[in-house]
Amino acid sequence: MSNKKYVVNIVELPNKVLREKSKDVPLPLSQEDIELAEKMIYHVEDSVKPNSIFRPAVGVAAIQYGIPKKMFYIYIKDRNDQVLFRELLINPKIISKSESKVALKSGEGCLSVDEDYPNQDGFIKRSSRIIVEGYSYFEKKIVRHDQSNYVAIVFQHELDHLEGKLFIDHIDKKDPWKKPIDLHLI
Ligand SMILES: [Zn+2]
C-alpha cells in the first residue's frame, strides 16, 4: 500500500452528479482506476484516524468524487479499533436480499449529505442480510459476500450510490421515525 496522499473532493447534495448511475469498470483495472481505488482506501482509512481532516466514514463510492464508476470501498472497525470488514468492490451485483428488515437506531449519514442538510433524520429500512458478488480489488478475483446487519446496511448504502440513490430517499417524509413492528433496530 502506498503512503501517497490524495486530493479528496467530495461531491455533496444538491449536486446532480450523485443521481447518475455508475457504469461498469473494465477489467483488468487501468492505472487510472487503480489510482482511484487507492484514493478511496486512503480517504476512508484516514478519515477514522485521530485528527483526520476528513469527516469519519465507513465507506465511499466513486460517484462521491463525481466519477460514475461502479466501485466502492467499505472499511469498518469495531469498538476495539480492530478491522471488522474491509473490501473494495468493483462491478458489484446483488445476488439476493432478505425480506426481513433492519435499520440503524440513529439513522444513517453520508459524506455527500452535509450534516446541516434538511430532512435527513429517520429510519432507513434495509434488508437484514444481503449477498453481493463483485470483483475484489484485494483478492484480484470475483468474490461473494454474505453479510448481515451493520455490514449489510453499509453494503446497501454504497450499492444505492451506484444507482444514483441516497439514503434520504428511503425516509418516510411524514413520519421519519415510525417503526414498523417487524423492523429490527440495531
Ligand atoms: Zn453515502
Short mmCIF file of N, CA and C and ligand atoms in Angstrom, two decimals:
data_model
loop_
_atom_site.label_atom_id
_atom_site.label_comp_id
_atom_site.label_asym_id
_atom_site.label_seq_id
_atom_site.Cartn_x
_atom_site.Cartn_y
_atom_site.Cartn_z
N MET A 1 0.84 -1.20 0.00
CA MET A 1 0.00 0.00 0.00
C MET A 1 0.88 1.25 0.00
N SER A 2 0.53 2.18 -0.85
CA SER A 2 1.35 3.39 -0.93
C SER A 2 1.03 4.36 0.21
N ASN A 3 1.96 5.22 0.50
CA ASN A 3 1.74 6.25 1.50
C ASN A 3 1.38 7.59 0.87
N LYS A 4 1.08 7.51 -0.40
CA LYS A 4 0.76 8.71 -1.16
C LYS A 4 -0.47 9.39 -0.57
N LYS A 5 -0.46 10.70 -0.61
CA LYS A 5 -1.65 11.45 -0.20
C LYS A 5 -2.42 11.85 -1.44
N TYR A 6 -3.71 11.87 -1.30
CA TYR A 6 -4.56 12.19 -2.45
C TYR A 6 -5.41 13.41 -2.13
N VAL A 7 -5.70 14.16 -3.16
CA VAL A 7 -6.64 15.26 -3.00
C VAL A 7 -8.05 14.68 -3.05
N VAL A 8 -8.82 14.94 -2.02
CA VAL A 8 -10.17 14.38 -1.94
C VAL A 8 -11.19 15.51 -1.99
N ASN A 9 -11.99 15.49 -3.04
CA ASN A 9 -13.08 16.47 -3.16
C ASN A 9 -14.40 15.72 -3.22
N ILE A 10 -15.15 15.82 -2.15
CA ILE A 10 -16.42 15.10 -2.07
C ILE A 10 -17.54 15.93 -2.69
N VAL A 11 -18.31 15.28 -3.54
CA VAL A 11 -19.48 15.92 -4.14
C VAL A 11 -20.64 15.80 -3.14
N GLU A 12 -21.31 16.91 -2.89
CA GLU A 12 -22.43 16.91 -1.94
C GLU A 12 -23.72 17.34 -2.63
N LEU A 13 -24.83 16.92 -2.03
CA LEU A 13 -26.12 17.44 -2.47
C LEU A 13 -26.09 18.96 -2.34
N PRO A 14 -26.74 19.69 -3.22
CA PRO A 14 -27.68 19.24 -4.26
C PRO A 14 -27.02 18.90 -5.62
N ASN A 15 -25.75 18.63 -5.66
CA ASN A 15 -25.10 18.29 -6.94
C ASN A 15 -25.78 17.06 -7.57
N LYS A 16 -26.22 17.23 -8.81
CA LYS A 16 -26.99 16.20 -9.51
C LYS A 16 -26.16 14.97 -9.92
N VAL A 17 -24.85 15.14 -9.91
CA VAL A 17 -23.97 14.01 -10.27
C VAL A 17 -24.30 12.79 -9.40
N LEU A 18 -24.68 13.07 -8.17
CA LEU A 18 -24.98 11.98 -7.23
C LEU A 18 -26.17 11.14 -7.68
N ARG A 19 -26.95 11.69 -8.62
CA ARG A 19 -28.14 10.98 -9.13
C ARG A 19 -27.82 10.15 -10.38
N GLU A 20 -26.58 10.23 -10.84
CA GLU A 20 -26.19 9.45 -12.02
C GLU A 20 -26.00 7.99 -11.67
N LYS A 21 -26.28 7.13 -12.67
CA LYS A 21 -25.99 5.71 -12.49
C LYS A 21 -24.55 5.47 -12.89
N SER A 22 -23.86 4.73 -12.06
CA SER A 22 -22.46 4.44 -12.35
C SER A 22 -22.36 3.32 -13.39
N LYS A 23 -21.21 3.30 -14.08
CA LYS A 23 -21.00 2.34 -15.17
C LYS A 23 -19.98 1.27 -14.77
N ASP A 24 -20.08 0.14 -15.46
CA ASP A 24 -19.13 -0.94 -15.21
C ASP A 24 -17.70 -0.48 -15.45
N VAL A 25 -16.81 -1.04 -14.68
CA VAL A 25 -15.39 -0.72 -14.79
C VAL A 25 -14.72 -1.85 -15.57
N PRO A 26 -13.98 -1.53 -16.65
CA PRO A 26 -13.31 -2.60 -17.40
C PRO A 26 -12.21 -3.28 -16.56
N LEU A 27 -12.11 -4.60 -16.72
CA LEU A 27 -11.08 -5.38 -16.04
C LEU A 27 -10.16 -6.00 -17.08
N PRO A 28 -8.87 -6.14 -16.85
CA PRO A 28 -8.17 -5.67 -15.64
C PRO A 28 -8.22 -4.15 -15.49
N LEU A 29 -8.02 -3.68 -14.28
CA LEU A 29 -8.12 -2.26 -13.99
C LEU A 29 -7.06 -1.45 -14.73
N SER A 30 -7.46 -0.29 -15.20
CA SER A 30 -6.50 0.65 -15.79
C SER A 30 -5.70 1.30 -14.66
N GLN A 31 -4.60 1.93 -15.01
CA GLN A 31 -3.81 2.65 -13.99
C GLN A 31 -4.66 3.72 -13.32
N GLU A 32 -5.49 4.38 -14.10
CA GLU A 32 -6.36 5.43 -13.58
C GLU A 32 -7.32 4.86 -12.52
N ASP A 33 -7.87 3.68 -12.80
CA ASP A 33 -8.81 3.07 -11.85
C ASP A 33 -8.10 2.53 -10.61
N ILE A 34 -6.86 2.09 -10.78
CA ILE A 34 -6.06 1.68 -9.62
C ILE A 34 -5.81 2.89 -8.71
N GLU A 35 -5.49 4.02 -9.31
CA GLU A 35 -5.28 5.26 -8.54
C GLU A 35 -6.56 5.66 -7.79
N LEU A 36 -7.69 5.49 -8.48
CA LEU A 36 -8.97 5.81 -7.86
C LEU A 36 -9.21 4.90 -6.65
N ALA A 37 -8.95 3.61 -6.82
CA ALA A 37 -9.11 2.65 -5.72
C ALA A 37 -8.21 3.03 -4.54
N GLU A 38 -6.97 3.37 -4.83
CA GLU A 38 -6.02 3.73 -3.77
C GLU A 38 -6.45 5.01 -3.05
N LYS A 39 -7.04 5.91 -3.82
CA LYS A 39 -7.52 7.15 -3.21
C LYS A 39 -8.69 6.87 -2.26
N MET A 40 -9.59 5.99 -2.66
CA MET A 40 -10.73 5.64 -1.81
C MET A 40 -10.24 5.00 -0.51
N ILE A 41 -9.25 4.12 -0.63
CA ILE A 41 -8.70 3.45 0.54
C ILE A 41 -8.03 4.46 1.47
N TYR A 42 -7.21 5.31 0.88
CA TYR A 42 -6.52 6.34 1.66
C TYR A 42 -7.55 7.22 2.39
N HIS A 43 -8.54 7.67 1.65
CA HIS A 43 -9.51 8.62 2.20
C HIS A 43 -10.28 8.03 3.39
N VAL A 44 -10.87 6.85 3.19
CA VAL A 44 -11.72 6.28 4.25
C VAL A 44 -10.87 5.86 5.46
N GLU A 45 -9.71 5.27 5.21
CA GLU A 45 -8.88 4.83 6.34
C GLU A 45 -8.35 6.03 7.11
N ASP A 46 -7.99 7.08 6.40
CA ASP A 46 -7.51 8.28 7.09
C ASP A 46 -8.64 8.93 7.90
N SER A 47 -9.86 8.85 7.36
CA SER A 47 -10.99 9.56 7.97
C SER A 47 -11.30 9.10 9.39
N VAL A 48 -10.90 7.88 9.72
CA VAL A 48 -11.21 7.38 11.07
C VAL A 48 -9.98 7.44 12.00
N LYS A 49 -8.92 8.08 11.51
CA LYS A 49 -7.76 8.31 12.38
C LYS A 49 -7.98 9.58 13.19
N PRO A 50 -7.35 9.64 14.38
CA PRO A 50 -7.49 10.88 15.16
C PRO A 50 -6.91 12.05 14.36
N ASN A 51 -7.55 13.19 14.48
CA ASN A 51 -7.08 14.42 13.83
C ASN A 51 -7.14 14.41 12.30
N SER A 52 -7.88 13.48 11.74
CA SER A 52 -8.02 13.50 10.28
C SER A 52 -8.75 14.76 9.84
N ILE A 53 -8.40 15.23 8.65
CA ILE A 53 -9.11 16.40 8.12
C ILE A 53 -10.44 15.99 7.50
N PHE A 54 -10.65 14.67 7.36
CA PHE A 54 -11.87 14.18 6.70
C PHE A 54 -12.97 13.84 7.71
N ARG A 55 -14.19 13.95 7.23
CA ARG A 55 -15.33 13.52 8.04
C ARG A 55 -15.28 11.99 8.14
N PRO A 56 -15.45 11.44 9.35
CA PRO A 56 -15.33 9.98 9.50
C PRO A 56 -16.34 9.23 8.64
N ALA A 57 -15.84 8.14 8.01
CA ALA A 57 -16.69 7.38 7.10
C ALA A 57 -16.42 5.89 7.26
N VAL A 58 -17.41 5.08 6.92
CA VAL A 58 -17.20 3.63 6.84
C VAL A 58 -17.20 3.16 5.39
N GLY A 59 -17.42 4.09 4.48
CA GLY A 59 -17.40 3.71 3.08
C GLY A 59 -17.48 4.93 2.18
N VAL A 60 -17.08 4.69 0.93
CA VAL A 60 -17.22 5.75 -0.08
C VAL A 60 -17.41 5.07 -1.44
N ALA A 61 -18.19 5.72 -2.29
CA ALA A 61 -18.39 5.23 -3.66
C ALA A 61 -17.76 6.24 -4.61
N ALA A 62 -17.29 5.76 -5.77
CA ALA A 62 -16.58 6.62 -6.72
C ALA A 62 -17.42 7.84 -7.12
N ILE A 63 -18.73 7.64 -7.21
CA ILE A 63 -19.61 8.75 -7.63
C ILE A 63 -19.52 9.92 -6.64
N GLN A 64 -19.10 9.64 -5.42
CA GLN A 64 -18.98 10.72 -4.43
C GLN A 64 -17.78 11.63 -4.70
N TYR A 65 -16.92 11.19 -5.62
CA TYR A 65 -15.87 12.08 -6.14
C TYR A 65 -16.29 12.63 -7.50
N GLY A 66 -17.53 12.36 -7.89
CA GLY A 66 -18.03 12.80 -9.18
C GLY A 66 -17.67 11.87 -10.32
N ILE A 67 -17.22 10.64 -9.98
CA ILE A 67 -16.78 9.68 -11.00
C ILE A 67 -17.79 8.52 -11.05
N PRO A 68 -18.58 8.43 -12.15
CA PRO A 68 -19.65 7.43 -12.19
C PRO A 68 -19.16 6.03 -12.58
N LYS A 69 -18.34 5.46 -11.71
CA LYS A 69 -17.82 4.11 -11.93
C LYS A 69 -18.28 3.20 -10.80
N LYS A 70 -18.60 1.96 -11.17
CA LYS A 70 -19.11 1.02 -10.16
C LYS A 70 -17.99 0.52 -9.26
N MET A 71 -17.70 1.33 -8.27
CA MET A 71 -16.65 0.99 -7.30
C MET A 71 -17.03 1.57 -5.95
N PHE A 72 -16.86 0.78 -4.91
CA PHE A 72 -16.95 1.38 -3.56
C PHE A 72 -16.00 0.68 -2.62
N TYR A 73 -15.66 1.40 -1.59
CA TYR A 73 -14.78 0.86 -0.56
C TYR A 73 -15.51 0.89 0.78
N ILE A 74 -15.47 -0.23 1.49
CA ILE A 74 -16.07 -0.32 2.82
C ILE A 74 -14.96 -0.67 3.81
N TYR A 75 -14.92 0.06 4.91
CA TYR A 75 -13.86 -0.15 5.92
C TYR A 75 -14.51 0.07 7.30
N ILE A 76 -14.75 -1.03 7.98
CA ILE A 76 -15.47 -0.97 9.25
C ILE A 76 -14.59 -1.51 10.37
N LYS A 77 -14.46 -0.69 11.40
CA LYS A 77 -13.71 -1.11 12.58
C LYS A 77 -14.67 -1.34 13.74
N ASP A 78 -14.27 -2.21 14.67
CA ASP A 78 -15.11 -2.44 15.85
C ASP A 78 -14.71 -1.47 16.96
N ARG A 79 -15.33 -1.65 18.11
CA ARG A 79 -15.06 -0.74 19.24
C ARG A 79 -13.61 -0.77 19.69
N ASN A 80 -12.96 -1.91 19.47
CA ASN A 80 -11.56 -2.04 19.90
C ASN A 80 -10.57 -1.65 18.80
N ASP A 81 -11.10 -0.95 17.79
CA ASP A 81 -10.26 -0.46 16.70
C ASP A 81 -9.71 -1.57 15.80
N GLN A 82 -10.34 -2.75 15.90
CA GLN A 82 -9.93 -3.84 15.00
C GLN A 82 -10.77 -3.78 13.73
N VAL A 83 -10.14 -4.12 12.61
CA VAL A 83 -10.89 -4.09 11.35
C VAL A 83 -11.87 -5.26 11.32
N LEU A 84 -13.14 -4.91 11.21
CA LEU A 84 -14.21 -5.90 11.22
C LEU A 84 -14.53 -6.35 9.80
N PHE A 85 -14.48 -5.39 8.88
CA PHE A 85 -14.76 -5.71 7.48
C PHE A 85 -14.07 -4.69 6.59
N ARG A 86 -13.52 -5.19 5.50
CA ARG A 86 -12.79 -4.32 4.58
C ARG A 86 -12.90 -4.93 3.19
N GLU A 87 -13.37 -4.13 2.26
CA GLU A 87 -13.44 -4.61 0.88
C GLU A 87 -13.56 -3.43 -0.07
N LEU A 88 -12.86 -3.55 -1.18
CA LEU A 88 -13.06 -2.59 -2.28
C LEU A 88 -13.64 -3.40 -3.42
N LEU A 89 -14.91 -3.15 -3.69
CA LEU A 89 -15.62 -3.97 -4.64
C LEU A 89 -15.87 -3.21 -5.94
N ILE A 90 -15.65 -3.92 -7.04
CA ILE A 90 -15.80 -3.35 -8.38
C ILE A 90 -16.90 -4.14 -9.11
N ASN A 91 -17.77 -3.43 -9.80
CA ASN A 91 -18.89 -4.02 -10.53
C ASN A 91 -19.73 -4.98 -9.68
N PRO A 92 -20.12 -4.54 -8.49
CA PRO A 92 -20.90 -5.43 -7.62
C PRO A 92 -22.31 -5.68 -8.14
N LYS A 93 -22.79 -6.89 -7.87
CA LYS A 93 -24.16 -7.27 -8.23
C LYS A 93 -24.83 -7.88 -7.01
N ILE A 94 -26.10 -7.54 -6.82
CA ILE A 94 -26.85 -8.13 -5.72
C ILE A 94 -27.32 -9.51 -6.15
N ILE A 95 -26.96 -10.53 -5.40
CA ILE A 95 -27.40 -11.90 -5.69
C ILE A 95 -28.72 -12.16 -4.97
N SER A 96 -28.80 -11.76 -3.71
CA SER A 96 -30.08 -11.84 -3.01
C SER A 96 -30.12 -10.95 -1.79
N LYS A 97 -31.34 -10.62 -1.39
CA LYS A 97 -31.59 -9.75 -0.24
C LYS A 97 -32.70 -10.37 0.58
N SER A 98 -32.58 -10.28 1.89
CA SER A 98 -33.61 -10.87 2.75
C SER A 98 -34.87 -10.01 2.77
N GLU A 99 -35.99 -10.66 3.07
CA GLU A 99 -37.25 -9.95 3.29
C GLU A 99 -37.19 -9.20 4.61
N SER A 100 -36.54 -9.80 5.60
CA SER A 100 -36.52 -9.18 6.92
C SER A 100 -35.69 -7.90 6.87
N LYS A 101 -36.17 -6.91 7.62
CA LYS A 101 -35.58 -5.58 7.54
C LYS A 101 -34.91 -5.16 8.85
N VAL A 102 -33.91 -4.32 8.67
CA VAL A 102 -33.16 -3.81 9.81
C VAL A 102 -32.90 -2.32 9.54
N ALA A 103 -32.70 -1.57 10.62
CA ALA A 103 -32.35 -0.15 10.47
C ALA A 103 -31.46 0.26 11.63
N LEU A 104 -30.66 1.28 11.37
CA LEU A 104 -29.85 1.83 12.45
C LEU A 104 -30.73 2.71 13.33
N LYS A 105 -30.62 2.50 14.64
CA LYS A 105 -31.40 3.27 15.63
C LYS A 105 -31.31 4.77 15.41
N SER A 106 -30.11 5.23 15.05
CA SER A 106 -29.89 6.67 14.93
C SER A 106 -29.98 7.17 13.49
N GLY A 107 -30.41 6.30 12.58
CA GLY A 107 -30.47 6.69 11.17
C GLY A 107 -29.11 6.59 10.51
N GLU A 108 -29.03 7.00 9.24
CA GLU A 108 -27.77 6.91 8.51
C GLU A 108 -27.21 8.31 8.23
N GLY A 109 -25.99 8.32 7.76
CA GLY A 109 -25.36 9.57 7.34
C GLY A 109 -24.57 9.29 6.08
N CYS A 110 -24.12 10.35 5.43
CA CYS A 110 -23.41 10.19 4.17
C CYS A 110 -22.50 11.39 3.94
N LEU A 111 -21.31 11.12 3.45
CA LEU A 111 -20.36 12.20 3.18
C LEU A 111 -20.93 13.20 2.19
N SER A 112 -21.83 12.73 1.34
CA SER A 112 -22.39 13.60 0.30
C SER A 112 -23.63 14.37 0.75
N VAL A 113 -24.02 14.13 2.01
CA VAL A 113 -25.17 14.84 2.56
C VAL A 113 -24.67 15.58 3.80
N ASP A 114 -24.50 16.88 3.65
CA ASP A 114 -23.97 17.69 4.73
C ASP A 114 -24.81 17.49 6.00
N GLU A 115 -24.12 17.56 7.14
CA GLU A 115 -24.84 17.34 8.40
C GLU A 115 -25.96 18.35 8.63
N ASP A 116 -25.89 19.49 7.94
CA ASP A 116 -26.94 20.51 8.08
C ASP A 116 -28.04 20.37 7.02
N TYR A 117 -27.89 19.41 6.12
CA TYR A 117 -28.89 19.23 5.06
C TYR A 117 -30.23 18.83 5.69
N PRO A 118 -31.34 19.44 5.24
CA PRO A 118 -32.62 19.17 5.92
C PRO A 118 -33.17 17.76 5.67
N ASN A 119 -34.02 17.33 6.57
CA ASN A 119 -34.81 16.08 6.43
C ASN A 119 -33.95 14.84 6.16
N GLN A 120 -32.91 14.70 6.91
CA GLN A 120 -32.07 13.50 6.73
C GLN A 120 -32.16 12.56 7.93
N ASP A 121 -33.03 12.89 8.90
CA ASP A 121 -33.17 12.03 10.06
C ASP A 121 -34.36 11.10 9.90
N GLY A 122 -34.15 9.84 10.29
CA GLY A 122 -35.24 8.87 10.23
C GLY A 122 -34.69 7.48 9.98
N PHE A 123 -35.56 6.49 10.17
CA PHE A 123 -35.12 5.12 9.93
C PHE A 123 -34.98 4.87 8.43
N ILE A 124 -33.92 4.14 8.09
CA ILE A 124 -33.70 3.71 6.71
C ILE A 124 -33.83 2.19 6.74
N LYS A 125 -34.93 1.70 6.18
CA LYS A 125 -35.16 0.24 6.19
C LYS A 125 -34.25 -0.44 5.17
N ARG A 126 -33.49 -1.39 5.66
CA ARG A 126 -32.58 -2.16 4.79
C ARG A 126 -32.85 -3.64 5.00
N SER A 127 -32.51 -4.46 4.02
CA SER A 127 -32.57 -5.91 4.22
C SER A 127 -31.55 -6.27 5.29
N SER A 128 -31.92 -7.21 6.15
CA SER A 128 -31.01 -7.56 7.25
C SER A 128 -29.87 -8.46 6.77
N ARG A 129 -30.06 -9.04 5.57
CA ARG A 129 -28.99 -9.87 5.01
C ARG A 129 -28.92 -9.64 3.51
N ILE A 130 -27.70 -9.62 3.00
CA ILE A 130 -27.53 -9.41 1.56
C ILE A 130 -26.36 -10.25 1.05
N ILE A 131 -26.53 -10.78 -0.15
CA ILE A 131 -25.43 -11.50 -0.80
C ILE A 131 -25.05 -10.70 -2.05
N VAL A 132 -23.80 -10.33 -2.12
CA VAL A 132 -23.30 -9.49 -3.20
C VAL A 132 -22.07 -10.15 -3.83
N GLU A 133 -22.02 -10.07 -5.15
CA GLU A 133 -20.87 -10.60 -5.86
C GLU A 133 -20.19 -9.46 -6.61
N GLY A 134 -18.88 -9.49 -6.67
CA GLY A 134 -18.16 -8.46 -7.40
C GLY A 134 -16.68 -8.77 -7.44
N TYR A 135 -15.96 -7.94 -8.15
CA TYR A 135 -14.51 -8.13 -8.27
C TYR A 135 -13.83 -7.44 -7.09
N SER A 136 -13.06 -8.21 -6.35
CA SER A 136 -12.36 -7.67 -5.19
C SER A 136 -11.01 -7.10 -5.60
N TYR A 137 -10.80 -5.84 -5.27
CA TYR A 137 -9.52 -5.18 -5.56
C TYR A 137 -8.38 -5.87 -4.82
N PHE A 138 -8.67 -6.38 -3.63
CA PHE A 138 -7.62 -7.00 -2.83
C PHE A 138 -7.32 -8.44 -3.28
N GLU A 139 -8.36 -9.16 -3.59
CA GLU A 139 -8.16 -10.58 -3.96
C GLU A 139 -7.95 -10.79 -5.45
N LYS A 140 -8.17 -9.74 -6.23
CA LYS A 140 -7.99 -9.78 -7.69
C LYS A 140 -8.82 -10.88 -8.35
N LYS A 141 -10.00 -11.09 -7.83
CA LYS A 141 -10.92 -12.06 -8.44
C LYS A 141 -12.36 -11.76 -8.00
N ILE A 142 -13.31 -12.43 -8.66
CA ILE A 142 -14.71 -12.27 -8.28
C ILE A 142 -14.92 -12.96 -6.93
N VAL A 143 -15.53 -12.24 -6.01
CA VAL A 143 -15.79 -12.81 -4.69
C VAL A 143 -17.28 -12.65 -4.38
N ARG A 144 -17.71 -13.42 -3.40
CA ARG A 144 -19.10 -13.33 -2.95
C ARG A 144 -19.11 -12.98 -1.47
N HIS A 145 -19.91 -11.97 -1.10
CA HIS A 145 -20.04 -11.59 0.31
C HIS A 145 -21.46 -11.86 0.77
N ASP A 146 -21.57 -12.53 1.88
CA ASP A 146 -22.86 -12.82 2.51
C ASP A 146 -22.81 -12.12 3.86
N GLN A 147 -23.49 -10.98 3.96
CA GLN A 147 -23.35 -10.16 5.16
C GLN A 147 -24.70 -9.86 5.79
N SER A 148 -24.66 -9.62 7.09
CA SER A 148 -25.88 -9.33 7.84
C SER A 148 -25.72 -8.04 8.64
N ASN A 149 -26.87 -7.53 9.04
CA ASN A 149 -26.96 -6.40 9.96
C ASN A 149 -26.09 -5.21 9.54
N TYR A 150 -25.19 -4.76 10.41
CA TYR A 150 -24.50 -3.50 10.13
C TYR A 150 -23.74 -3.51 8.79
N VAL A 151 -22.98 -4.56 8.55
CA VAL A 151 -22.21 -4.61 7.29
C VAL A 151 -23.18 -4.65 6.10
N ALA A 152 -24.28 -5.36 6.26
CA ALA A 152 -25.29 -5.42 5.18
C ALA A 152 -25.89 -4.04 4.92
N ILE A 153 -26.07 -3.27 5.97
CA ILE A 153 -26.61 -1.90 5.82
C ILE A 153 -25.62 -1.04 5.03
N VAL A 154 -24.35 -1.14 5.39
CA VAL A 154 -23.33 -0.33 4.69
C VAL A 154 -23.27 -0.74 3.21
N PHE A 155 -23.33 -2.05 2.96
CA PHE A 155 -23.35 -2.52 1.56
C PHE A 155 -24.51 -1.88 0.80
N GLN A 156 -25.69 -1.88 1.38
CA GLN A 156 -26.86 -1.35 0.69
C GLN A 156 -26.75 0.15 0.48
N HIS A 157 -26.17 0.85 1.45
CA HIS A 157 -25.95 2.29 1.31
C HIS A 157 -25.02 2.55 0.11
N GLU A 158 -23.93 1.80 0.03
CA GLU A 158 -22.96 2.01 -1.06
C GLU A 158 -23.53 1.55 -2.40
N LEU A 159 -24.25 0.43 -2.41
CA LEU A 159 -24.88 -0.05 -3.65
C LEU A 159 -25.87 0.98 -4.18
N ASP A 160 -26.59 1.63 -3.29
CA ASP A 160 -27.52 2.70 -3.68
C ASP A 160 -26.79 3.79 -4.46
N HIS A 161 -25.61 4.18 -3.98
CA HIS A 161 -24.85 5.24 -4.66
C HIS A 161 -24.62 4.91 -6.13
N LEU A 162 -24.39 3.62 -6.43
CA LEU A 162 -24.11 3.23 -7.82
C LEU A 162 -25.35 3.37 -8.70
N GLU A 163 -26.52 3.42 -8.05
CA GLU A 163 -27.79 3.57 -8.78
C GLU A 163 -28.28 5.02 -8.75
N GLY A 164 -27.48 5.90 -8.19
CA GLY A 164 -27.90 7.30 -8.10
C GLY A 164 -28.87 7.55 -6.97
N LYS A 165 -28.91 6.62 -6.02
CA LYS A 165 -29.82 6.78 -4.88
C LYS A 165 -29.05 7.20 -3.63
N LEU A 166 -29.78 7.86 -2.74
CA LEU A 166 -29.18 8.30 -1.47
C LEU A 166 -30.05 7.83 -0.32
N PHE A 167 -29.46 7.75 0.85
CA PHE A 167 -30.22 7.21 1.99
C PHE A 167 -31.47 8.01 2.30
N ILE A 168 -31.39 9.32 2.05
CA ILE A 168 -32.55 10.17 2.37
C ILE A 168 -33.78 9.80 1.55
N ASP A 169 -33.57 9.15 0.39
CA ASP A 169 -34.70 8.73 -0.45
C ASP A 169 -35.59 7.72 0.26
N HIS A 170 -35.03 7.01 1.22
CA HIS A 170 -35.77 5.94 1.90
C HIS A 170 -36.54 6.42 3.13
N ILE A 171 -36.37 7.69 3.48
CA ILE A 171 -37.01 8.19 4.70
C ILE A 171 -38.50 8.44 4.46
N ASP A 172 -39.30 7.99 5.41
CA ASP A 172 -40.73 8.26 5.39
C ASP A 172 -40.92 9.75 5.76
N LYS A 173 -41.24 10.56 4.76
CA LYS A 173 -41.27 12.02 4.97
C LYS A 173 -42.30 12.44 6.03
N LYS A 174 -43.43 11.71 6.06
CA LYS A 174 -44.49 12.09 7.00
C LYS A 174 -44.16 11.70 8.43
N ASP A 175 -43.51 10.56 8.57
CA ASP A 175 -43.26 10.03 9.92
C ASP A 175 -41.90 9.31 9.93
N PRO A 176 -40.82 10.12 9.91
CA PRO A 176 -39.49 9.53 9.70
C PRO A 176 -39.05 8.49 10.73
N TRP A 177 -39.60 8.58 11.95
CA TRP A 177 -39.18 7.63 12.99
C TRP A 177 -40.27 6.60 13.28
N LYS A 178 -41.19 6.44 12.36
CA LYS A 178 -42.22 5.40 12.53
C LYS A 178 -41.53 4.03 12.42
N LYS A 179 -41.79 3.20 13.42
CA LYS A 179 -41.14 1.90 13.42
C LYS A 179 -42.14 0.79 13.16
N PRO A 180 -42.12 0.21 11.95
CA PRO A 180 -42.99 -0.94 11.71
C PRO A 180 -42.63 -2.05 12.69
N ILE A 181 -43.63 -2.83 13.07
CA ILE A 181 -43.46 -3.86 14.10
C ILE A 181 -42.35 -4.84 13.74
N ASP A 182 -42.18 -5.10 12.44
CA ASP A 182 -41.20 -6.11 12.02
C ASP A 182 -39.82 -5.51 11.70
N LEU A 183 -39.65 -4.23 11.98
CA LEU A 183 -38.34 -3.61 11.72
C LEU A 183 -37.44 -3.79 12.94
N HIS A 184 -36.32 -4.44 12.69
CA HIS A 184 -35.37 -4.68 13.79
C HIS A 184 -34.37 -3.52 13.82
N LEU A 185 -34.20 -2.94 14.99
CA LEU A 185 -33.25 -1.81 15.12
C LEU A 185 -31.93 -2.29 15.71
N ILE A 186 -30.87 -1.76 15.16
CA ILE A 186 -29.55 -2.10 15.72
C ILE A 186 -28.76 -0.82 16.02
ZN ZN B 1 -23.16 7.72 1.18
#
